[in-house]
Coordinates of C-alpha atoms in Angstrom, one line a residue:
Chain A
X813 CA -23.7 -37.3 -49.4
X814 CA -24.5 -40.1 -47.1
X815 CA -22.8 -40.0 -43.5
X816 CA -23.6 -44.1 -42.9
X817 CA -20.5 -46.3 -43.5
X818 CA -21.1 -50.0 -43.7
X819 CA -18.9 -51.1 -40.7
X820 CA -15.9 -49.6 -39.0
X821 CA -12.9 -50.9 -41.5
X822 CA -15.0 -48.8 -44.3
X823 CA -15.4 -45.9 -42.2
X824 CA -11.9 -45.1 -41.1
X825 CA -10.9 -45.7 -44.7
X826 CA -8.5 -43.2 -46.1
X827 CA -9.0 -41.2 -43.3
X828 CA -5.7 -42.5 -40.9
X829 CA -2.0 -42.1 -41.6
X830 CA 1.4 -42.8 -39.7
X831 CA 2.2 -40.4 -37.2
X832 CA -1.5 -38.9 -36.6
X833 CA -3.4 -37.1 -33.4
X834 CA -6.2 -39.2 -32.4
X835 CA -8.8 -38.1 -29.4
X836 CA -10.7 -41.6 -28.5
X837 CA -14.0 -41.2 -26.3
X838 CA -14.7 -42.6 -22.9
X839 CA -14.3 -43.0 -19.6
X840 CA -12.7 -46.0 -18.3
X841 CA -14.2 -48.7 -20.7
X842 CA -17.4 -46.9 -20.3
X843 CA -18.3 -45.7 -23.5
X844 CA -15.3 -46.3 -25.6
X845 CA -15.9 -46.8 -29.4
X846 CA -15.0 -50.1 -29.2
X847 CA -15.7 -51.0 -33.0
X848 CA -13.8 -48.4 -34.2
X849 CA -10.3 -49.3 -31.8
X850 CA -10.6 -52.9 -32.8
X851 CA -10.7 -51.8 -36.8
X852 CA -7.7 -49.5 -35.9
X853 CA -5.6 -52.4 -34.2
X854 CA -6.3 -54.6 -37.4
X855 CA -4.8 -51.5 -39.6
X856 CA -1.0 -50.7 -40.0
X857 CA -1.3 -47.5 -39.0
X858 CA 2.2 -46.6 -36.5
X859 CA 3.4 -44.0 -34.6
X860 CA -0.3 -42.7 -33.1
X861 CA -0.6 -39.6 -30.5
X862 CA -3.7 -40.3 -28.7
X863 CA -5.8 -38.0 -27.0
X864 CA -7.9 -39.7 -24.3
X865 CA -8.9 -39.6 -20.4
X866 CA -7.4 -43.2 -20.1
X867 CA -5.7 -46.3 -21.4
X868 CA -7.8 -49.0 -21.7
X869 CA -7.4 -52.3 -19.6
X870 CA -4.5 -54.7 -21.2
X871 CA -6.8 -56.2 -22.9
X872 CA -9.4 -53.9 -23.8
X873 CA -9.7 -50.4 -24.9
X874 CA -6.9 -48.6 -25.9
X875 CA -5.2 -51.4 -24.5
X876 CA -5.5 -53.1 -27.6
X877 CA -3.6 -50.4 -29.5
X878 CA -0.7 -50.6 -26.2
X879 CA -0.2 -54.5 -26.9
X880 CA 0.4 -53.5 -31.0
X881 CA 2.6 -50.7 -29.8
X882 CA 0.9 -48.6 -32.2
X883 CA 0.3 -45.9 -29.8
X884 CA 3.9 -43.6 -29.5
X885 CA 2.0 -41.0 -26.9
X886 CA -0.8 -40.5 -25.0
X887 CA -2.3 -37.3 -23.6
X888 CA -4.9 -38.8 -20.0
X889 CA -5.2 -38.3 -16.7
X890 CA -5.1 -41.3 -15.2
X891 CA -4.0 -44.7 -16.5
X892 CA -3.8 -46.8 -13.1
X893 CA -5.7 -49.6 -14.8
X894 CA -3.5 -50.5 -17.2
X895 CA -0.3 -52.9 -16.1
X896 CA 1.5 -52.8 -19.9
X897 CA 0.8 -48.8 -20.2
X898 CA 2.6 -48.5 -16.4
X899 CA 5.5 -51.0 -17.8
X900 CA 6.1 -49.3 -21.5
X901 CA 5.8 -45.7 -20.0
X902 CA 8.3 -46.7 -16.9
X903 CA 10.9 -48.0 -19.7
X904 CA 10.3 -45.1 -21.8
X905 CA 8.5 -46.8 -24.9
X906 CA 5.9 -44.7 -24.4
X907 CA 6.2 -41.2 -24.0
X908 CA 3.0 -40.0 -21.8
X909 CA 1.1 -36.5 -20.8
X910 CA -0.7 -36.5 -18.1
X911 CA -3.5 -33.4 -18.5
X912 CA -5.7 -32.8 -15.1
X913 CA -8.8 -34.6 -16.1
X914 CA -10.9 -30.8 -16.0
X915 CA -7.8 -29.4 -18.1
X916 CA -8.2 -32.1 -20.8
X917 CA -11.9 -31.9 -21.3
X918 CA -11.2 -28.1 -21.3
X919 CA -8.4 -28.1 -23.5
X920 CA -10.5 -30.9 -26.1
X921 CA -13.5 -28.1 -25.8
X922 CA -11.8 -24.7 -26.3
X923 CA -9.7 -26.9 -29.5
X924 CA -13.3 -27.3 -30.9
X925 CA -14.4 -24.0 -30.2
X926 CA -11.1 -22.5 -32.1
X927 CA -10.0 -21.1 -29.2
X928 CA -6.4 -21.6 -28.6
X929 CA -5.8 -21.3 -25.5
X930 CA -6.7 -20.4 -21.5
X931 CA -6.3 -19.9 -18.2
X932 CA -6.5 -22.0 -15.2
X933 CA -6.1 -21.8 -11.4
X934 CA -6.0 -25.8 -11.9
X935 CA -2.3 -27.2 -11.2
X936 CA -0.5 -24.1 -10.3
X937 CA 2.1 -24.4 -8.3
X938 CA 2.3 -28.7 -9.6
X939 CA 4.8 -30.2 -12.1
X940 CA 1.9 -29.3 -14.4
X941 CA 2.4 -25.4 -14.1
X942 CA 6.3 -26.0 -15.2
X943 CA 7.4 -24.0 -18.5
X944 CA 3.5 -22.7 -19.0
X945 CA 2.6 -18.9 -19.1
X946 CA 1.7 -17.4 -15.0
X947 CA -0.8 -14.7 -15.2
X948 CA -2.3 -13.1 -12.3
X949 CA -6.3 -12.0 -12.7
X950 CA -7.8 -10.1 -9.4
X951 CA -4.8 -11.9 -7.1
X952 CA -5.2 -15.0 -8.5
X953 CA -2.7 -16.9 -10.1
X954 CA -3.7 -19.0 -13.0
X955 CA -1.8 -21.1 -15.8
X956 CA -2.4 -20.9 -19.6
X957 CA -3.4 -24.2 -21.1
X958 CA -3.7 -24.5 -25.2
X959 CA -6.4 -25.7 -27.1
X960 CA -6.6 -29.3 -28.4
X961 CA -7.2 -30.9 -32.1
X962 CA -7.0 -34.5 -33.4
X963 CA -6.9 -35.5 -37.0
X964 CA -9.7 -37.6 -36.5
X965 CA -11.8 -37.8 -33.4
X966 CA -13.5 -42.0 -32.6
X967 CA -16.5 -41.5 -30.3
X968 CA -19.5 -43.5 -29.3
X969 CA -22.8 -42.1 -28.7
X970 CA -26.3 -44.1 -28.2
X971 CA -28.0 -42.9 -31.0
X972 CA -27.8 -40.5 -34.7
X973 CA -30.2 -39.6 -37.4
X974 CA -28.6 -40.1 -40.8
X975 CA -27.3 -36.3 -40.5
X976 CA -25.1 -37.5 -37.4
X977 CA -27.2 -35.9 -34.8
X978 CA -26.3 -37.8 -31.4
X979 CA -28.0 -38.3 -28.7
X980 CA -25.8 -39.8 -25.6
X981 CA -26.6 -42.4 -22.8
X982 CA -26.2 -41.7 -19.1
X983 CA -22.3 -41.9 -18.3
X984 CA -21.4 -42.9 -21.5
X985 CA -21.4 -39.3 -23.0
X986 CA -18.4 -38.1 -20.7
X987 CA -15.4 -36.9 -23.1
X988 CA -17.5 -38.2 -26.4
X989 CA -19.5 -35.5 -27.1
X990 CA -16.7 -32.9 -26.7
X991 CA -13.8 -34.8 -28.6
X992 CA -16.6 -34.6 -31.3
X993 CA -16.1 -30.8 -31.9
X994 CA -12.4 -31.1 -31.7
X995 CA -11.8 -33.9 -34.6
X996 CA -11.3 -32.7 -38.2
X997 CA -12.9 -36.2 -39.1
X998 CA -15.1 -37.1 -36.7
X999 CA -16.4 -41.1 -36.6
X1000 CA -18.8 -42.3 -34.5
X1001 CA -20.5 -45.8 -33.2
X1002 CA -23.8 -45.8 -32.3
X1003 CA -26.4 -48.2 -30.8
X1004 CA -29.1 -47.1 -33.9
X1005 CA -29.4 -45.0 -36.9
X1006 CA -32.6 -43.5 -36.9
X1007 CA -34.3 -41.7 -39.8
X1008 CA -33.9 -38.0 -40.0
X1009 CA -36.6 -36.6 -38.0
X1010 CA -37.2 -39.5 -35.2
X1011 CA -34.9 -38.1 -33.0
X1012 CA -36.5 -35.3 -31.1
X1013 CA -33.9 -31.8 -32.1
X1014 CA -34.8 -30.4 -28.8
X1015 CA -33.3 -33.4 -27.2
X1016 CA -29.5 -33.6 -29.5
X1017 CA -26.8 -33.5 -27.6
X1018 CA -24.1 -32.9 -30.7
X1019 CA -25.1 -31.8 -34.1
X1020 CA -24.6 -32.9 -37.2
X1021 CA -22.0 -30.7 -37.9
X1022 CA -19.2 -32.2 -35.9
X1023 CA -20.3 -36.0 -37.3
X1024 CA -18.8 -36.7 -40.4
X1025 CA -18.8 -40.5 -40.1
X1026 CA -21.4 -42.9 -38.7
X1027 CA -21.6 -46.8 -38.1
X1028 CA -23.7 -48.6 -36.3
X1029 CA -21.6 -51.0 -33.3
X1030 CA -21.5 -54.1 -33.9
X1031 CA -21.3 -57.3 -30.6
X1032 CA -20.9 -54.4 -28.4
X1033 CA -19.1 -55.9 -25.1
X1034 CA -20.0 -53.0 -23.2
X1035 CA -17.1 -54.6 -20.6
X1036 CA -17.7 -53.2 -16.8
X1037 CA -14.9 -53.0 -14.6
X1038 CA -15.9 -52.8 -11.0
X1039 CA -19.2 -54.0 -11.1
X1040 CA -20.5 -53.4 -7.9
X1041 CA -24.6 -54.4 -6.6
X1042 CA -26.3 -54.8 -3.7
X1043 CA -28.1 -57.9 -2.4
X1044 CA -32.3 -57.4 -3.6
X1045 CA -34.1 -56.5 -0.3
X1046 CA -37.0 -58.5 0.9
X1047 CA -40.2 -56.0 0.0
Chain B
X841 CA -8.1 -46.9 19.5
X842 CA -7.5 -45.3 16.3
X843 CA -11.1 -44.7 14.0
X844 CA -11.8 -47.3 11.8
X845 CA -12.5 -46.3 8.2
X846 CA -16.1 -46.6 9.0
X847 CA -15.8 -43.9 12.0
X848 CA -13.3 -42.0 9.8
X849 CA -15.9 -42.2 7.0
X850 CA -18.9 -41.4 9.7
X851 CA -17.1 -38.4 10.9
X852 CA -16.2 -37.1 7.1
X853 CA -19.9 -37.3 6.7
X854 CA -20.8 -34.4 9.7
X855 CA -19.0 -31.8 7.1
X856 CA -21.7 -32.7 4.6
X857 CA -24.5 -29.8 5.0
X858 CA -28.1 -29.6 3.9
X859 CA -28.1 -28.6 0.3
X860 CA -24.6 -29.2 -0.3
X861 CA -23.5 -30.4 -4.0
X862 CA -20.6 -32.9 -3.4
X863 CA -18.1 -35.1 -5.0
X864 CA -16.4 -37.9 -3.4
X865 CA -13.0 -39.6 -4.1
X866 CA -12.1 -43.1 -4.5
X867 CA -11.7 -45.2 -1.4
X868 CA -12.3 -44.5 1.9
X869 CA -14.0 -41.4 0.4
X870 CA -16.6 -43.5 -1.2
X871 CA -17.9 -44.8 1.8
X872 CA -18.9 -41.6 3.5
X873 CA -22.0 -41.6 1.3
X874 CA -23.3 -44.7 3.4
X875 CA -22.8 -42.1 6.6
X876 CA -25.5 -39.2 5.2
X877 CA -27.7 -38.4 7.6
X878 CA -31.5 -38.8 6.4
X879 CA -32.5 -35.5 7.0
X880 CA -29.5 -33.8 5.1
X881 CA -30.2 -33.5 1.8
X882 CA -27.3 -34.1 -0.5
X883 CA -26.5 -34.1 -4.3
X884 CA -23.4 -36.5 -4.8
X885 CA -21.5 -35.2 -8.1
X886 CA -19.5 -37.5 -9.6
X887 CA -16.7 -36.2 -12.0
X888 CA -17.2 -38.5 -15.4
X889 CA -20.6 -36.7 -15.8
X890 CA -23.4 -36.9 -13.3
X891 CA -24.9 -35.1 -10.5
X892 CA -27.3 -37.3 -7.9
X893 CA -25.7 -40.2 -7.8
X894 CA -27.7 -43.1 -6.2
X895 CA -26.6 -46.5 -4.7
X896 CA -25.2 -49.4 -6.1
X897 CA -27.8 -51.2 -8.5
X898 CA -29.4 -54.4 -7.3
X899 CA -27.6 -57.7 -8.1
X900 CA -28.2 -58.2 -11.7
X901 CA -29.7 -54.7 -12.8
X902 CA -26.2 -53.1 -13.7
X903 CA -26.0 -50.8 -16.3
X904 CA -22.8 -50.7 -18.4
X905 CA -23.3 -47.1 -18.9
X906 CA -23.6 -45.8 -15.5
X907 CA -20.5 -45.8 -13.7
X908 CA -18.9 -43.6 -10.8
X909 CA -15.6 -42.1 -11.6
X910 CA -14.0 -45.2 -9.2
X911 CA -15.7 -46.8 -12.5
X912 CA -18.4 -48.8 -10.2
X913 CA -21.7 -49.5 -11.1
X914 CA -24.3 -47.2 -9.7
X915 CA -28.1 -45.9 -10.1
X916 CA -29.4 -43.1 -11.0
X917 CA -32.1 -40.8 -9.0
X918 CA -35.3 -38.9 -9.5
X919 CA -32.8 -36.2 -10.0
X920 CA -30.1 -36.8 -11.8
X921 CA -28.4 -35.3 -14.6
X922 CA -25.9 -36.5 -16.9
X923 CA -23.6 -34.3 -19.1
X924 CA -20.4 -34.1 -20.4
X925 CA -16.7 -34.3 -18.8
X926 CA -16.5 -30.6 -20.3
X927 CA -19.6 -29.4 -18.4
X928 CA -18.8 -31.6 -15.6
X929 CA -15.7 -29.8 -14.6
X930 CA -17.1 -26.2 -15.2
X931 CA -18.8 -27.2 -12.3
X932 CA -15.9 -28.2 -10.6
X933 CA -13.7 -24.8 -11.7
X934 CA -16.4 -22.9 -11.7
X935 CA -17.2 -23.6 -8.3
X936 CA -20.5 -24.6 -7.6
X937 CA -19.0 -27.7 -5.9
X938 CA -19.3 -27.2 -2.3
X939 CA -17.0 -30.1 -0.6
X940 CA -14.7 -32.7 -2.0
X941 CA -13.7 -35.2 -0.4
X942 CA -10.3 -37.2 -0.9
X943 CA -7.9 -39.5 -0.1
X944 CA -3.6 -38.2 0.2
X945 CA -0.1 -39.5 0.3
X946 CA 1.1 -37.2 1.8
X947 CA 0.0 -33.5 2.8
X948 CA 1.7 -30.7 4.3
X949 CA 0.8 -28.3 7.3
X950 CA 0.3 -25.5 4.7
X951 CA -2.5 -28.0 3.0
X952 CA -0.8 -29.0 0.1
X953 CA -1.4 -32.0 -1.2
X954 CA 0.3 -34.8 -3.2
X955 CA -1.8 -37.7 -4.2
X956 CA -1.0 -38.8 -7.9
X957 CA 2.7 -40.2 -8.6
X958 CA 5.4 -41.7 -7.0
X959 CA 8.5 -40.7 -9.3
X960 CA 10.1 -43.9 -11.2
X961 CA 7.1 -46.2 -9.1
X962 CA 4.0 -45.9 -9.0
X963 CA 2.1 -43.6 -12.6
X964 CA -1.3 -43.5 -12.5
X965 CA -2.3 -39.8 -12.7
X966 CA -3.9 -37.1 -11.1
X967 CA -7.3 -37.6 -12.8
X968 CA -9.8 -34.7 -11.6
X969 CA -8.1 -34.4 -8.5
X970 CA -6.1 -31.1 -9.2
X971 CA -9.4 -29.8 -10.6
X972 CA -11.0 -30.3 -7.1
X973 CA -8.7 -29.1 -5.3
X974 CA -8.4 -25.8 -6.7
X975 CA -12.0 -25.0 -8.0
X976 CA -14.0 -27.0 -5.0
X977 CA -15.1 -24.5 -2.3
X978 CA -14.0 -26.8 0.7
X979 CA -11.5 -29.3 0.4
X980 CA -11.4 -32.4 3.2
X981 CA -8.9 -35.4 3.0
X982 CA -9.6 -38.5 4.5
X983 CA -6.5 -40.5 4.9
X984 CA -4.5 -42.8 7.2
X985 CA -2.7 -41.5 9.3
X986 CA 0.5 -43.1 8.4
X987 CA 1.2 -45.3 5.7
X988 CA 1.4 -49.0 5.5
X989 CA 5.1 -49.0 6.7
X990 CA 4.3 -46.6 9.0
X991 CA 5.6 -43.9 6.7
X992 CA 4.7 -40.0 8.1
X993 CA 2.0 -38.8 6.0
X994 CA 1.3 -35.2 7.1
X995 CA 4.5 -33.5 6.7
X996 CA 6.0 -30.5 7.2
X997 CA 6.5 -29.8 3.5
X998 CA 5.0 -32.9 1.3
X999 CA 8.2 -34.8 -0.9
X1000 CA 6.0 -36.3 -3.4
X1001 CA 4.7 -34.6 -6.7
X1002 CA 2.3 -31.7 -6.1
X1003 CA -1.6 -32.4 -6.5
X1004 CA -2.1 -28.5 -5.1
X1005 CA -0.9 -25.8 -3.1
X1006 CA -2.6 -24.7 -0.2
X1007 CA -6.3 -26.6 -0.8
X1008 CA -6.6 -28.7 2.3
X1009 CA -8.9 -27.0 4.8
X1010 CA -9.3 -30.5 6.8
X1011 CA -7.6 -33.5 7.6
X1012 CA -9.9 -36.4 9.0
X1013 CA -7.5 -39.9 9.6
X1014 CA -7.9 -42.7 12.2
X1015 CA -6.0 -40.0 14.7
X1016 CA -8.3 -37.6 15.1
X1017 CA -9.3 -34.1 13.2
X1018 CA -7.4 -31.0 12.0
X1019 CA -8.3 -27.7 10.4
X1020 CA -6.1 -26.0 8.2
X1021 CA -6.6 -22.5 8.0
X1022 CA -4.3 -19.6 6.7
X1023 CA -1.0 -21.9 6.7
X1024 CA -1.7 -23.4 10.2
X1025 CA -2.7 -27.0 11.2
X1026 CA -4.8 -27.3 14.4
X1027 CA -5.5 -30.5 16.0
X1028 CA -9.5 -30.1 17.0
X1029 CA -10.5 -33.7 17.7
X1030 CA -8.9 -36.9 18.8
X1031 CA -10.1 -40.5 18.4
X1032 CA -10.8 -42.3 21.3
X1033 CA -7.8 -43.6 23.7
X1034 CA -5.6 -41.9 20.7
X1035 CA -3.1 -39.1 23.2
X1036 CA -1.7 -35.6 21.4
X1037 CA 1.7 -37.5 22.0
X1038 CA 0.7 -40.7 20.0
X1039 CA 0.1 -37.9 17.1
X1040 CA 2.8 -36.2 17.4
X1041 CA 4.6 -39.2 17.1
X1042 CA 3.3 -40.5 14.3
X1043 CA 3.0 -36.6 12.3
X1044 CA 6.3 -34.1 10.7
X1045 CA 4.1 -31.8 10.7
X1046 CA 3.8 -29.2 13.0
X1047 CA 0.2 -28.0 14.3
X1048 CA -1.2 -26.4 17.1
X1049 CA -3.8 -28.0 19.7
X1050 CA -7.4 -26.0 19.9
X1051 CA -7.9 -25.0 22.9
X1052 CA -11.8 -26.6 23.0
X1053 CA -10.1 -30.3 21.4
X1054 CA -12.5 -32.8 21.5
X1055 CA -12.1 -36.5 22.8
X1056 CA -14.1 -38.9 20.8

């Protein structure tokens, strides 16, 4: 059964419903599936829970699906570059949990693991630590966090095989290759679809297994926020 | 005359020691790396997935896909890594981070910190900063002293939202230096033509004054 989907509308067909858990990839704009979010602002789908480390800008990135209103919560650690995410949340049409940043990438990997829960020393004695399970080990206090799952994970990666092998690019990988565990649908956009085989195994970040879905991008914007240089020195 | 962020950002850098792995925060934070010494060697971490972090890329050479956590271009170096935000704070927890380094609101003379919400204001979110604070071996804030308004930072007991309890082991602002250390602030340096009265004004906090403070 072939993994390779035609573009992204085809490969998030019959696979999203009102009301679902959705982890998104990225950090910042920096390797957000950004084929896949437009294709799921140009559905109907309502009434989304989404799972990722931030919001977008307003007009990019999960921005997109804060302008449709689509999204009803979010579950990030920081959203400070997002004006309409501060303005919804602040009048309450969006509800929002904020997850320390280690906690969520922790939480996204034990939820993929099937583990369903843990302890940290991370945000005890915080607003965080409020109503969760205190247990001491060797003096320490620490805080039990649960595991995380989505319904359908949308992640980017650089390149698959045609068995959804994925190989990630510098930064990009951040939350991607994780949230790929933790979706019972995984979908990813990649740069290329090689041929089974051209991708050295030695060298796969995420296997197979956790890729049920693949497209290849398509006018990737690849949009940088603070892009920052340095004059070219005379040599 | 209080340190500009330059000194303050000079002086951050004498914590850094040879060999040590460390992650910077956002702002003033970021500028300490220009302060490294050449002979200490120094593997910058930064929190969306990459230790050695190198300079900002020539004019025209950035990469979309290489970013800082402040989400700035950057280069890579002959030895960096890249992995996943997973694997990236099981170093953090874990920690085999040796020194963070980050801005404050407001922090207390116990060393708690509060540095990610202002109730009903201001939402942006904690980000990894919880995470550094209570799995980085040595925590330093680099802050103004006092706010914009003039607003007392270092408190007595912080009134903003928690970031941690207990974590900072050093203050560095435009005032001078203090080291936290089992619940009590000492001031151990002071800018130059800055007086222990001028801080005490501008400071709720109690602290003691080391007997060896130094005047920069």
């Amino acid at each position: 059964m072939s993994k390779v989907y035609k573009d992204a509308t085809a490969a998030l067909d019959g696979i999203l419903s009102d009301g679902m858990t959705l982890m998104v990839g990225g950090f910042g704009l920096c390797g957000i599936p950004e084929n896949l979010i437009a294709a799921l602002r140009d559905s109907d789908i309502k009434n989304i829970t989404a799972i990722s480390n931030n919001a977008g800008v307003d007009d990019f990135g999960l921005g997109l699906l804060l302008q449709t209103k689509q999204i009803i919560k979010m579950i990030s650690s920081y959203v400070g570059e997002n004006k309409e995410f501060e303005r919804q949340y602040l009048s309450k049409e969006l509800e929002l949990e904020f997850n320390p940043q280690g906690t969520l990438a922790e939480r996204v990997r034990a939820g993929g693991a099937g583990i369903p829960g843990f302890y940290t020393k991370t945000g005890v004695g915080t607003l965080i630590a409020e109503g969760k399970e205190h247990k001491v080990f060797n003096g320490e206090t620490y805080i039990m966090e649960t595991g995380l799952k989505a319904d359908v994970s949308l992640i980017r990666a650089w390149k698959a095989d045609k068995e959804g092998n994925l190989i990630f690019r510098k930064t990009a990988q951040n939350f991607n290759s994780t949230m790929a565990t933790a979706g019972k649908i995984t979908v990813v956009e990649v740069e290329e679809i090689l041929e089974n085989g051209e991708l050295d195994p030695d060298h796969i970040h995420t296997p197979g297994i956790f890729v049920q879905r693949i497209i290849v991008s398509r006018d990737l914007e690849k949009r940088i926020e603070q892009l920052t240089t340095r004059p070219k020195e005379a040599v | 005359m209080a340190w500009t962020r330059e000194e303050m950002a000079k002086r951050a850098a004498l914590e850094i020691r040879n060999g040590y792995y460390v992650n910077l925060g956002i702002g003033i934070p970021t500028l300490v790396a220009n302060f490294i010494p050449n002979d200490v060697d120094v593997t910058l971490q930064s929190e969306n997935g990459m230790l050695g972090m190198g300079p900002f890329p020539f004019e025209g050479e950035a990469d979309a896909d290489l970013i800082n956590a402040g989400k700035q271009t950057i280069t890579e170096l002959d030895r960096t890594s890249y992995f996943s935000s997973a694997d990236s704070f099981a170093m953090i927890r874990g920690g085999h981070i040796d020194l963070s380094i980050l801005g404050a609101m407001q922090v207390s003379e116990q060393g708690d910190l509060a540095n990610w919400m202002i109730p009903g204001k201001m939402v942006k979110g904690m980000g990894g900063a919880m995470d550094l604070v209570a799995g980085v071996k040595k925590v330093v804030v680099l802050m103004d002293h006092n706010a914009r308004d003039g607003g007392i930072k270092f408190l007595k007991n912080c009134t903003l939202p928690l970031t941690g309890v207990k974590v900072v082991d050093m203050i560095i602002s435009d005032l001078g230096v203090f080291v936290i250390e089992n619940g009590t602030a000492t001031l151990t340096e002071l800018a130059s033509n800055v007086t222990i009265n001028n801080v005490k004004e501008k400071t709720g906090a109690n602290f003691k004054v080391d007997e060896n403070l130094l005047f920069l």
